[in-house]
Coordinates of C-alpha atoms and ligand atoms in Angstrom, one line a residue:
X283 CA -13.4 -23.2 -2.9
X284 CA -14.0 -19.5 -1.7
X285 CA -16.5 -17.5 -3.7
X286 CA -16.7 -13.3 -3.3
X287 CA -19.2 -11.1 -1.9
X288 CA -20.4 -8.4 -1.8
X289 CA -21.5 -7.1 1.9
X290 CA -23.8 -4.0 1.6
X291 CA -25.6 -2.6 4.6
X292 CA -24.7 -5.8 6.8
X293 CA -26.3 -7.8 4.1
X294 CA -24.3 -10.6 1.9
X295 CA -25.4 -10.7 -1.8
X296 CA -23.1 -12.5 -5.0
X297 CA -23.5 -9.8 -7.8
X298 CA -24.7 -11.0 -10.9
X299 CA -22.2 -9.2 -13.9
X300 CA -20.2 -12.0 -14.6
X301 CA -17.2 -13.6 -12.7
X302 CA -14.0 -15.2 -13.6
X303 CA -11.8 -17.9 -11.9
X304 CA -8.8 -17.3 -9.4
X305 CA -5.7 -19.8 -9.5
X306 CA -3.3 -20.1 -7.4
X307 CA -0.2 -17.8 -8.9
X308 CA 2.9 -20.4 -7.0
X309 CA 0.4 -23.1 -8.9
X310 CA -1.7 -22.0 -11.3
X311 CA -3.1 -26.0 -11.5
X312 CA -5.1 -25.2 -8.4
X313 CA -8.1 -22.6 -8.5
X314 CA -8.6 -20.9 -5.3
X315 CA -11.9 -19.3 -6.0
X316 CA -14.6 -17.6 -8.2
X317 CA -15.0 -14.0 -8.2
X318 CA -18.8 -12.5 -8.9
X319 CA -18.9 -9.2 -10.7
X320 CA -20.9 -6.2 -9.4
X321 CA -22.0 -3.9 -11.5
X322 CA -22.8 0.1 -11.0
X323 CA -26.4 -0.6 -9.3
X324 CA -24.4 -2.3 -6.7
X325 CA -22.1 0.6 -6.3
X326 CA -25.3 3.0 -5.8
X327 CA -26.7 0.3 -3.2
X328 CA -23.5 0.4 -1.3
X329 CA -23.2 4.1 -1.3
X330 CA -27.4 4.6 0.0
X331 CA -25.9 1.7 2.8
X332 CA -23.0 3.9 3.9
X333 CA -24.8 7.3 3.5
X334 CA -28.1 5.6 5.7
X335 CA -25.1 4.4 8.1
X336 CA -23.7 8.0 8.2
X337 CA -25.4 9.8 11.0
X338 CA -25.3 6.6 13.8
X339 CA -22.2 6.5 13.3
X340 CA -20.7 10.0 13.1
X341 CA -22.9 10.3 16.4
X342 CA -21.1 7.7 18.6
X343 CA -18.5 9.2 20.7
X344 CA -14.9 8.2 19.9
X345 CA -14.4 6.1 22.6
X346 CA -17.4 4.3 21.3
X347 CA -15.9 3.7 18.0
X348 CA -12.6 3.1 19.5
X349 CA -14.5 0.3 21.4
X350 CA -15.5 -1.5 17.7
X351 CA -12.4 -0.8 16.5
X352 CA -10.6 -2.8 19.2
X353 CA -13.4 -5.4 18.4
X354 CA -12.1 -5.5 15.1
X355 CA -8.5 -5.9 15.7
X356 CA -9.4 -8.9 18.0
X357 CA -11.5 -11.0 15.5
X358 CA -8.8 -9.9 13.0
X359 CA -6.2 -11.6 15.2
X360 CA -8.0 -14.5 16.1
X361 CA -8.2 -15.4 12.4
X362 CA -4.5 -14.0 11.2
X363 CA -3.4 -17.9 9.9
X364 CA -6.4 -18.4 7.9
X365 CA -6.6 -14.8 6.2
X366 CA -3.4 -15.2 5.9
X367 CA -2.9 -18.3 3.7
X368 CA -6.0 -17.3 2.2
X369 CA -4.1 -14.7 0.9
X370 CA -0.9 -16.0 0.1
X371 CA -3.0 -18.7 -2.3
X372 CA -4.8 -16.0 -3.9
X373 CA -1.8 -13.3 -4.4
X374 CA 1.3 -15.5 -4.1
X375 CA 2.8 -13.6 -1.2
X376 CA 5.5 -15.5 1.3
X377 CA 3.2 -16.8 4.1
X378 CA 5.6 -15.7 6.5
X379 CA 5.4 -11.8 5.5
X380 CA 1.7 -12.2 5.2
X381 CA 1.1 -13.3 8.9
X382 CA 3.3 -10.5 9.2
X383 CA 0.7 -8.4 7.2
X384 CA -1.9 -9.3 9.0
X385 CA -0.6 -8.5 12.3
X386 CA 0.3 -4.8 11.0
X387 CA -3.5 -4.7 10.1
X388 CA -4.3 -6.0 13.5
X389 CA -2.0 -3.0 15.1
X390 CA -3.7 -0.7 12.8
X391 CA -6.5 -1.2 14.5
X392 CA -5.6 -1.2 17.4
X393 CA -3.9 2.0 17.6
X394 CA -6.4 4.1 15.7
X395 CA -9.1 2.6 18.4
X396 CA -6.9 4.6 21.0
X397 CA -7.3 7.8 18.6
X398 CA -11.1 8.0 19.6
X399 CA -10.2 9.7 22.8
X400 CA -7.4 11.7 22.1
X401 CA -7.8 15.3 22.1
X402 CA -7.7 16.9 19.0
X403 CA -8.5 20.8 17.8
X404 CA -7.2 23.7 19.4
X405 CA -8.7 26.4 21.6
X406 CA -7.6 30.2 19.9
X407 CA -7.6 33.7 21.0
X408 CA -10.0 35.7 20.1
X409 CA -10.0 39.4 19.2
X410 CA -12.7 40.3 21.1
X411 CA -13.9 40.0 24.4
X412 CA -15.9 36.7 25.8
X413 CA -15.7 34.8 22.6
X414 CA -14.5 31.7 23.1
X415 CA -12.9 30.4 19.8
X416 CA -12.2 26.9 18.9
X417 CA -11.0 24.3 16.5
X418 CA -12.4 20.7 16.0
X419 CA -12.7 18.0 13.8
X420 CA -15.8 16.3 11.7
X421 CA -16.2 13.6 9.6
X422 CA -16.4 13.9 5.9
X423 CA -19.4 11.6 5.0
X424 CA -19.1 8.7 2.9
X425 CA -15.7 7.9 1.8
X426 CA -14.7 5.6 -1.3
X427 CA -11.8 3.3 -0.4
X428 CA -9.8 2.1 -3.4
X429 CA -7.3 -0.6 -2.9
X430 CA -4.0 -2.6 -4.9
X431 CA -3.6 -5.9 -4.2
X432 CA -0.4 -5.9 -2.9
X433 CA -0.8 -5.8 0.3
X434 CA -3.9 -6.8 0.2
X435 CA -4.8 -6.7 4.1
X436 CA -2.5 -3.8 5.6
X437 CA -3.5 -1.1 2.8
X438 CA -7.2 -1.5 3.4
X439 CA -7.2 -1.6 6.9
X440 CA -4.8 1.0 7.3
X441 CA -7.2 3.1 5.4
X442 CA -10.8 1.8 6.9
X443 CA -8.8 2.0 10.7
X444 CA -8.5 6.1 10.4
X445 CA -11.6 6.9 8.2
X446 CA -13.9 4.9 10.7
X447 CA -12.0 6.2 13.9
X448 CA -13.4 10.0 12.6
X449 CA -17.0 8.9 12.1
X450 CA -16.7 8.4 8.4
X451 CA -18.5 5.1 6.6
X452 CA -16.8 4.1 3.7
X453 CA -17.4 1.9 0.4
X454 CA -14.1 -0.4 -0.5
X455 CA -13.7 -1.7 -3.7
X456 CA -10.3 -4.0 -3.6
X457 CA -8.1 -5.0 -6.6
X458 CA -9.3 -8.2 -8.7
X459 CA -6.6 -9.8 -7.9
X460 CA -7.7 -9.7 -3.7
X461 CA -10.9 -10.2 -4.0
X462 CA -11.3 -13.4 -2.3
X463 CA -9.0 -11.8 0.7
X464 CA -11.4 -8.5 0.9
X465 CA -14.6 -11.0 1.0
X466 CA -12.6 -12.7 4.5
X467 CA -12.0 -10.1 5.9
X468 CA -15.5 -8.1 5.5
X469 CA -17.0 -11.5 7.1
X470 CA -13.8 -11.5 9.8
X471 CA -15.4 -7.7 10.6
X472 CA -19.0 -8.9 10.4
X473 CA -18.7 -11.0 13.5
X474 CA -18.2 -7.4 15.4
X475 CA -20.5 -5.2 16.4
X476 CA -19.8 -3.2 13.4
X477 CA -23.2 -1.2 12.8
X478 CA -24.6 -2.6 9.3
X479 CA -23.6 0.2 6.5
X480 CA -20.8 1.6 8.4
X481 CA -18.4 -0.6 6.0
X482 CA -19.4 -1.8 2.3
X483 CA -17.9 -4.0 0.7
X484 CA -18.1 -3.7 -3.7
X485 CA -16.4 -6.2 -5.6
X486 CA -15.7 -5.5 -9.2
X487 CA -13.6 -4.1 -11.9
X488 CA -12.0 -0.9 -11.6
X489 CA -13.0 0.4 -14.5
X490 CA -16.8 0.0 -14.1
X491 CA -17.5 0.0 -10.4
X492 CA -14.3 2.1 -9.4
X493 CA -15.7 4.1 -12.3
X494 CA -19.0 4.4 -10.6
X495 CA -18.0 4.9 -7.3
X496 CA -16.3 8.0 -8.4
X497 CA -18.0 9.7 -11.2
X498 CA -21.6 8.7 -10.2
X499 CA -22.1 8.3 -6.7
X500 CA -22.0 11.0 -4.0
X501 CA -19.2 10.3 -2.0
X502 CA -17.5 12.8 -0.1
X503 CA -13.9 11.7 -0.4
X504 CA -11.4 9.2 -2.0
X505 CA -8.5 7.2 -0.8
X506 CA -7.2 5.4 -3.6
X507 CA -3.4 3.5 -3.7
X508 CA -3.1 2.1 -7.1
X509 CA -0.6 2.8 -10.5
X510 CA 0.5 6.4 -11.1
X511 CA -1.6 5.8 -14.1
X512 CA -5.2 5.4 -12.7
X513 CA -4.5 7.3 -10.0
X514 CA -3.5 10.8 -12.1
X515 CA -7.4 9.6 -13.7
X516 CA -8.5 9.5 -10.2
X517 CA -7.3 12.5 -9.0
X518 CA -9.0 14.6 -12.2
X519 CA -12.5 13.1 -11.6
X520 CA -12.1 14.2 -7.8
X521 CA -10.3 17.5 -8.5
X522 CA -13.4 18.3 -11.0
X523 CA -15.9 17.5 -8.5
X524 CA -14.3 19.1 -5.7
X525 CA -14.3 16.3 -3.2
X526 CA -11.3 15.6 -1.2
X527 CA -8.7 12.6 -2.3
X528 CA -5.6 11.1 -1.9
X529 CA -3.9 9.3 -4.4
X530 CA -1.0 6.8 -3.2
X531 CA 0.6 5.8 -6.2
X532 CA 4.3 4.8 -7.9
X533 CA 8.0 4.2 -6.7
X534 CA 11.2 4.0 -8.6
X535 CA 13.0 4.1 -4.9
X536 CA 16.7 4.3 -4.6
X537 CA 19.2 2.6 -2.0
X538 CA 22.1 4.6 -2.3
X539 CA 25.5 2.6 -1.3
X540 CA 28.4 5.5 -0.1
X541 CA 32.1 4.2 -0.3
X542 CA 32.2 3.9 3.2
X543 CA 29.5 1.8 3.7
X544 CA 29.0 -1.3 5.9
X545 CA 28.5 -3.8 3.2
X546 CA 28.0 -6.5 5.9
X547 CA 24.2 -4.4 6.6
X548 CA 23.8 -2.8 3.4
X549 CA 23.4 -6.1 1.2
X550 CA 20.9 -7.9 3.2
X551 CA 18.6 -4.7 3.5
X552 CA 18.9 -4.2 -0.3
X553 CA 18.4 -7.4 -1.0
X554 CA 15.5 -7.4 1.1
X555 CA 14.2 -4.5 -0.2
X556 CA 14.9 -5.4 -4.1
X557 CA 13.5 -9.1 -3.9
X558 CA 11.2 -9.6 -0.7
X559 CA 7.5 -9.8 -2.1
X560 CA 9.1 -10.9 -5.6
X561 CA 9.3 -7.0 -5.4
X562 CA 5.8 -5.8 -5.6
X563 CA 5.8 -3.2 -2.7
X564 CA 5.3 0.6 -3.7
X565 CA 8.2 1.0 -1.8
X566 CA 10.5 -1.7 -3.3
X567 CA 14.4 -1.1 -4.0
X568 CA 14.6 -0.5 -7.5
X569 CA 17.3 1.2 -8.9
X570 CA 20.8 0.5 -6.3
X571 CA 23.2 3.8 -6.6
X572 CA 26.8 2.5 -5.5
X573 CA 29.9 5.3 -5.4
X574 CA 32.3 3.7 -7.7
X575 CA 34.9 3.2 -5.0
X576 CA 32.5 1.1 -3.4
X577 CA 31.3 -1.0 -6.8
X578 CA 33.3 -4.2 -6.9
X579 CA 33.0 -5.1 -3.7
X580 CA 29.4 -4.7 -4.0
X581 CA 29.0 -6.5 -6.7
X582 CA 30.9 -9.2 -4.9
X583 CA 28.3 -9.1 -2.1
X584 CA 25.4 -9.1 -3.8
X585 CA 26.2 -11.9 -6.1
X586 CA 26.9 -13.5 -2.8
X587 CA 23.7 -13.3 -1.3
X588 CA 21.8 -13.5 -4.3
X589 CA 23.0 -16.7 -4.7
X590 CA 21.7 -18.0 -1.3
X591 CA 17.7 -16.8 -2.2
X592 CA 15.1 -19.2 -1.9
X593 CA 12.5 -18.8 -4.4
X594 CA 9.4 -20.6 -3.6
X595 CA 5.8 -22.0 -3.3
X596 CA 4.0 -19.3 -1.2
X597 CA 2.9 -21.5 1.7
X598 CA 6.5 -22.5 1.8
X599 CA 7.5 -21.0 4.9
X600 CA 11.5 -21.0 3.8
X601 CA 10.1 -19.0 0.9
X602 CA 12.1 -15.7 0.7
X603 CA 10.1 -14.9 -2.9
X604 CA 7.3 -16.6 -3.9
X605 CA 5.7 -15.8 -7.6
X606 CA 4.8 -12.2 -9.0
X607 CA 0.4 -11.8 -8.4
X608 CA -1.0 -13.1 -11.8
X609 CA -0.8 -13.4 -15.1
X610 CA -0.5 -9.7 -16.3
X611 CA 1.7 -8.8 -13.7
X612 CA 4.2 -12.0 -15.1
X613 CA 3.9 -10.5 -18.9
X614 CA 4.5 -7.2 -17.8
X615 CA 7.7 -7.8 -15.3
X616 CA 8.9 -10.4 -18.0
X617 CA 8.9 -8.1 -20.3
X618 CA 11.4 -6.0 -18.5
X619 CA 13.6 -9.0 -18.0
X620 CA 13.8 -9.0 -21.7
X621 CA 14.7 -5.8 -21.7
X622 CA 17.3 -6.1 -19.4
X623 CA 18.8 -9.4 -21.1
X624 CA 19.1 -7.0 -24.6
X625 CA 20.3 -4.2 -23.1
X626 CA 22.1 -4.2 -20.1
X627 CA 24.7 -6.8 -18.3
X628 CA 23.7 -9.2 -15.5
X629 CA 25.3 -8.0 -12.0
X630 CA 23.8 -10.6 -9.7
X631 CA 21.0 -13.6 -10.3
X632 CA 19.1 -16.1 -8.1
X633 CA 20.0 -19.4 -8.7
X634 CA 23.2 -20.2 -7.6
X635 CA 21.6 -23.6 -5.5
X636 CA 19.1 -21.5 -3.8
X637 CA 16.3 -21.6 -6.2
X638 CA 14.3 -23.8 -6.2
X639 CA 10.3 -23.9 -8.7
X640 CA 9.2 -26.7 -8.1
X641 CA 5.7 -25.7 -9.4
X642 CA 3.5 -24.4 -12.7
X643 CA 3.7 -20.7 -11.6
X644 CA 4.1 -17.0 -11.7
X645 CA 7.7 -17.0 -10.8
X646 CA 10.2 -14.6 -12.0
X647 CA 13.9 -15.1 -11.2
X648 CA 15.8 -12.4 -8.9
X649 CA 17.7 -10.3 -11.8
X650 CA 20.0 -7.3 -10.3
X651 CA 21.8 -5.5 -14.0
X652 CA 24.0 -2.8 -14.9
X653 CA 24.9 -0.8 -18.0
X654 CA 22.4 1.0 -19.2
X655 CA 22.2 4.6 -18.9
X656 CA 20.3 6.9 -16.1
X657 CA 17.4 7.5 -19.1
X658 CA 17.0 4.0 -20.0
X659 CA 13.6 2.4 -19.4
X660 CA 14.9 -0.5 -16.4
X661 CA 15.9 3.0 -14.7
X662 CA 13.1 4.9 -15.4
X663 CA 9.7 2.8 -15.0
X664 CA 8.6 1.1 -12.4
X665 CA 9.0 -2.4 -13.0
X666 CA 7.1 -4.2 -10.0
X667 CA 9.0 -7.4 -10.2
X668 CA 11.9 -8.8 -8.6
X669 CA 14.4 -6.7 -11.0
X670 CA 17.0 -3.9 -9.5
X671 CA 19.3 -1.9 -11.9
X672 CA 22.6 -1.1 -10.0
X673 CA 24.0 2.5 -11.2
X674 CA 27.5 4.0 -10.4
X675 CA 27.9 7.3 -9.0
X676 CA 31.3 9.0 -8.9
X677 CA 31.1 11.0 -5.2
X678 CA 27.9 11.4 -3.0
X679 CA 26.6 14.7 -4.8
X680 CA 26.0 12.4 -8.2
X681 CA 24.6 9.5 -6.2
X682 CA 22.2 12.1 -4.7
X683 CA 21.6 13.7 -8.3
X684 CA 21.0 10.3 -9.6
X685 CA 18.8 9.1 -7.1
X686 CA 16.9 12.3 -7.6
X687 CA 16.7 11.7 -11.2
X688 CA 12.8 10.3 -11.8
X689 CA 9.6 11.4 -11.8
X690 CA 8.8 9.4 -8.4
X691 CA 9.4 10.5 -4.8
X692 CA 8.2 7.7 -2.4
X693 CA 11.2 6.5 -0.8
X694 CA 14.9 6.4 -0.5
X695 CA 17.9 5.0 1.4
X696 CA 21.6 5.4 2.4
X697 CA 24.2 3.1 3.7
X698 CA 26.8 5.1 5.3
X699 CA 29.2 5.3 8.2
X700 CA 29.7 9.1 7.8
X701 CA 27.3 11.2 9.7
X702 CA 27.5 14.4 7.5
X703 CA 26.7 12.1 4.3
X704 CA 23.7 10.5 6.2
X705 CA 22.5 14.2 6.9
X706 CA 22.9 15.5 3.4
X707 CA 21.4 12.6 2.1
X708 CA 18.1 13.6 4.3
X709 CA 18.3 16.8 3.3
X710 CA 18.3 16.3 -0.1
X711 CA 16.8 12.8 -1.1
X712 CA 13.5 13.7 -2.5
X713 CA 11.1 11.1 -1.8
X714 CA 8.5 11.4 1.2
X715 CA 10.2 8.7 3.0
X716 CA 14.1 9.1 3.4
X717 CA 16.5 6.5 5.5
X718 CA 19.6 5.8 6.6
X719 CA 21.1 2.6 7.0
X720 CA 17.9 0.8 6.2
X721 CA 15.8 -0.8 3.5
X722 CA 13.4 1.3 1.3
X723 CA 10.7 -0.4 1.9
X724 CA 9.6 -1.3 6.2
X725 CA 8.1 2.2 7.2
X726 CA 6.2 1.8 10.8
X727 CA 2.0 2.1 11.0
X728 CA 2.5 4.7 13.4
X729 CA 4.7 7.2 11.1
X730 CA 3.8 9.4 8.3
X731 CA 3.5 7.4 4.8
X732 CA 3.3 8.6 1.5
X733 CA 5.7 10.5 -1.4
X734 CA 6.7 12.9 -3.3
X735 CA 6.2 14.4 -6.9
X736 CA 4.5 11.7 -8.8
X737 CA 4.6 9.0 -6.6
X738 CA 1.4 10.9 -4.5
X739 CA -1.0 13.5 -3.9
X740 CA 1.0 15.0 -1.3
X741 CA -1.1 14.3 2.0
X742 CA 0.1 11.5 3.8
X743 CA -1.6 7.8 5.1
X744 CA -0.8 6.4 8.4
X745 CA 0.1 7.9 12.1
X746 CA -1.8 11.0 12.6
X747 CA -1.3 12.4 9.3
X748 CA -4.3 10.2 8.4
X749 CA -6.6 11.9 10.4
X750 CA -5.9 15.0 9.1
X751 CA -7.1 13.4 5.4
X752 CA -10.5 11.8 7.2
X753 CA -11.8 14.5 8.5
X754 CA -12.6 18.6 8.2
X755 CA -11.4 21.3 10.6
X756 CA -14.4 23.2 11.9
X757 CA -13.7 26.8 13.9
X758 CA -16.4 27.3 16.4
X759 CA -16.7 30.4 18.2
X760 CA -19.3 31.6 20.9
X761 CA -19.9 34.7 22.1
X762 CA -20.7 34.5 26.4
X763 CA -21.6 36.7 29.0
X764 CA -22.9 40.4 29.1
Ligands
NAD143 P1 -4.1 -0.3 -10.3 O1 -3.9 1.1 -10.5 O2 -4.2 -1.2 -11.5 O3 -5.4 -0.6 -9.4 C1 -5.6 -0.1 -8.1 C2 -7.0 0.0 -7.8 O4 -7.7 0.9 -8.7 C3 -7.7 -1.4 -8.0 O5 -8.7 -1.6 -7.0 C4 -8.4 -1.2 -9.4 O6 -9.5 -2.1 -9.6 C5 -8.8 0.2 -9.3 N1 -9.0 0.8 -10.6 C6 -8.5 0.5 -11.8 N2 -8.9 1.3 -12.8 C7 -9.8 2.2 -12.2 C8 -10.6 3.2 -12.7 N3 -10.6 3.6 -13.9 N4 -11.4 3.9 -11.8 C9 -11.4 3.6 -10.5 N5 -10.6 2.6 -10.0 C10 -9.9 1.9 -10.8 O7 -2.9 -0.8 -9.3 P2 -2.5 -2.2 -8.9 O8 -1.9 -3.0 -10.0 O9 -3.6 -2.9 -8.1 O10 -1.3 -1.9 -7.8 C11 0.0 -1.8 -8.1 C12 0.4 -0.3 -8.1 O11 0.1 0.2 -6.8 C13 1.9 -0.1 -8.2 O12 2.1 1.0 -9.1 C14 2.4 0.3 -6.9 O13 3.5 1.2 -6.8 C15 1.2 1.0 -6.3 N6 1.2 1.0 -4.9 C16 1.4 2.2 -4.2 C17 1.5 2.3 -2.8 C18 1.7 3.6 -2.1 O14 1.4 3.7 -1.0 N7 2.3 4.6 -2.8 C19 1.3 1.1 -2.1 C20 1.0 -0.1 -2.8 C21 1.0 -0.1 -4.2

């Protein structure tokens, strides 16, 4: 059985406020680990670690750091399996999308290793004579990494890869429900030639050592992904202290299905996106927008391929869904399913042969509904669960007012065949990550990731937007000659 740690300044310590047991969510019978608590003296420790760290580090070249990086994306690889089913025990994730996971974190790495000796800044005209003028980039100092557990390997890596790449060290506290996952991975990167400090490692609750790290540490900057909820919290503490932070939060993300549509590509990517993950991705299909000319043979469709999804043990490599994370997160989506079985009409629902629960878990049954209006709560919350509410527009200007109708903006999709369509839709959509012809969720490490309105801060994660978030641009000018 797997126990956490905490791994502060390259040293390994078990924290000593409390700790609670972590089952298995496809079997809740089996207990996968302990997790040991830390407390705020831990978070100060980690924070003296990464701040003693700080200037070795922020002195290596890039290349240098690129070097550990590519270290880092080795060991990672060598151990993908194990993290992986590691991870799959401890947050009930399909093992086959968690190797999958894994190998993202791996390319991560790997890419942002390359970063260390690309050129960045800009070399300006001056208005006077002999002055050369410059831009570059620095390091921010110590910055606090805040994690879901989601996806509990690519979101922490795809945070550490670009804050480490521009000399930063960094504190990550991970969700309680990754814990065990975070600890393997901090001892997968120990086995590098990480410098000690340059990564800390903090397990505890969010609301006392998340707390700490924020409001009484000296960090310089926050990445946190999390609920809209604690992130709004988030953001206040950092805007009131003036540091720099991101906060990647919420979806409510629409696949919008025009009358013209190829059904044949549009189901499975829906489907995908609805239901993959037991639909616990930021970025999930949540509400499905068909023009009514389109709607019964949609509906046909879907109940079609709904029928055929396997629901199953994690480790299950035919699993398409395995359980929802934990405990809460079952109350909580259940709770929606309730909702949905009062007030609205069932369009589609797994079980037609492909299902199959075999054990005691966290499993939730694939629910797709209809009739309930654009205000109602299955439309308006984010669910988290494997739950879609399908919505009828009349022509493409109410499926795009409808799809614009929430308080989120993180992602959106069209199926079309029509070009103009496709290109309104872009235009329009707003969400910080529009497509056409594919599912919601599936944006590439190397692009620009992140929403719009409530669903973020507005700066972006991944591709080179990160490294405009990990770092400060400095203008340097010297005056030469006579
Ligand atoms: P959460 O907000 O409960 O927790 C996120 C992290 O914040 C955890 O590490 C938690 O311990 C910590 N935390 C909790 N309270 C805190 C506090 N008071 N101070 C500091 N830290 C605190 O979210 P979750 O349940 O772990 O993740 C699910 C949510 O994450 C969903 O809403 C989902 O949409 C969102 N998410 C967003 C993205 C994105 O990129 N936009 C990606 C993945 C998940």
């Amino acid at each position: 059985m797997m126990h956490s740690r905490n791994w502060i300044g390259g040293e390994w310590t078990t924290p000593q406020e409390g700790e609670t047991a972590v089952s298995n969510p496809s079997d809740i019978k089996e207990q996968v680990g302990v997790i040991h608590l830390s407390g705020a003296s831990d978070v100060f420790q980690a924070e003296q670690a990464a701040r003693n760290a700080f200037p070795g580090w922020s002195r290596l070249t890039g290349a240098q750091r690129g070097e550990i990086l590519l270290r880092m994306a080795a060991a990672l690889e060598a151990e993908r399996d194990g993290l992986a089913e590691l991870a799959s025990r401890e947050m009930g994730k399909p093992i086959a999308e968690m190797k999958g996971e894994v190998t993202r974190g791996v390319n991560l790495l790997k890419y942002y290793a390359a970063e260390g000796v690309r050129a960045f800044g800009n070399v300006i005209p001056s208005n006077e004579s002999h002055v050369l003028q410059y831009t570059r980039r620095v390091p921010l100092g110590v910055v606090g990494i805040i994690t879901p557990w989601n996806f509990p390997v690519a979101i922490p890596i795809w945070k550490l890869a670009p804050a480490l790449i521009c000399g930063n060290t960094v504190v990550w506290k991970p969700a309680e429900f990754a814990c065990l996952t975070a600890t393997r991975i901090a001892e997968i990167f120990a086995k590098t030639e990480l410098p000690p400090g340059v990564v800390n490692l903090i397990i505890g609750k969010g609301s006392k050592v998340g707390q700490a790290l924020l409001s009484e540490c000296r960090i310089d900057a926050v990445s946190f992904t999390g609920s809209s909820a604690t992130g709004a919290g988030v953001a206040e503490i950092c805007a009131k202290r003036n540091i720099k932070y991101q906060t990647e939060m919420g979806g409510k993300n629409a696949a919008v299905v025009l009358g013209d549509a190829d059904l044949e590509r549009a189901v499975p990517a829906i489907v995908s996106g609805a239901f993959r993950s037991a639909g616990q991705k930021c970025t999930a299909t949540s509400r499905i927008i068909v023009e009514r000319s389109a709607a019964p043979a949609f509906r046909e469709a879907l109940r079609k391929a709904m029928s055929g999804i396997r629901i199953a043990h994690a480790l299950d490599p035919s699993a398409y869904l395995g359980p929802v994370a934990s405990a809460s997160q079952y109350e909580t989506v259940m709770s929606f399913v309730d909702l949905a079985r009062k007030d609205a009409e069932t369009v589609a629902e797994c079980g037609g042969g492909g299902a199959s629960i075999e054990h005691d878990g966290y499993y939730v049954t694939p629910l797709a509904v209809s009739g309930v209006g654009d205000g109602h709560p299955l439309v308006q919350e984010e669910i988290f669960g494997p739950v879609a509410v399908v919505l009828e527009a009349e022509d493409v200007s109410h499926a795009i007012d409808l799809c614009n109708k929430t308080v989120y903006g993180l992602s959106a999709s069209v199926f079309t065949q029509n070009l103009s369509s496709a290109l309104r839709f872009l235009d329009e959509a707003e969400a910080g990550m529009v497509r056409v012809n594919l599912e919601t969720a599936g944006v590439e490490y190397q692009a620009p990731f992140g929403g719009m309105k409530q669903s973020s801060s507005h700066t972006r994660e991944q591709g080179q937007a990160a490294l405009d978030f990990y770092s400060a641009v400095k203008t340097c000018a010297i005056k030469y000659g006579g």
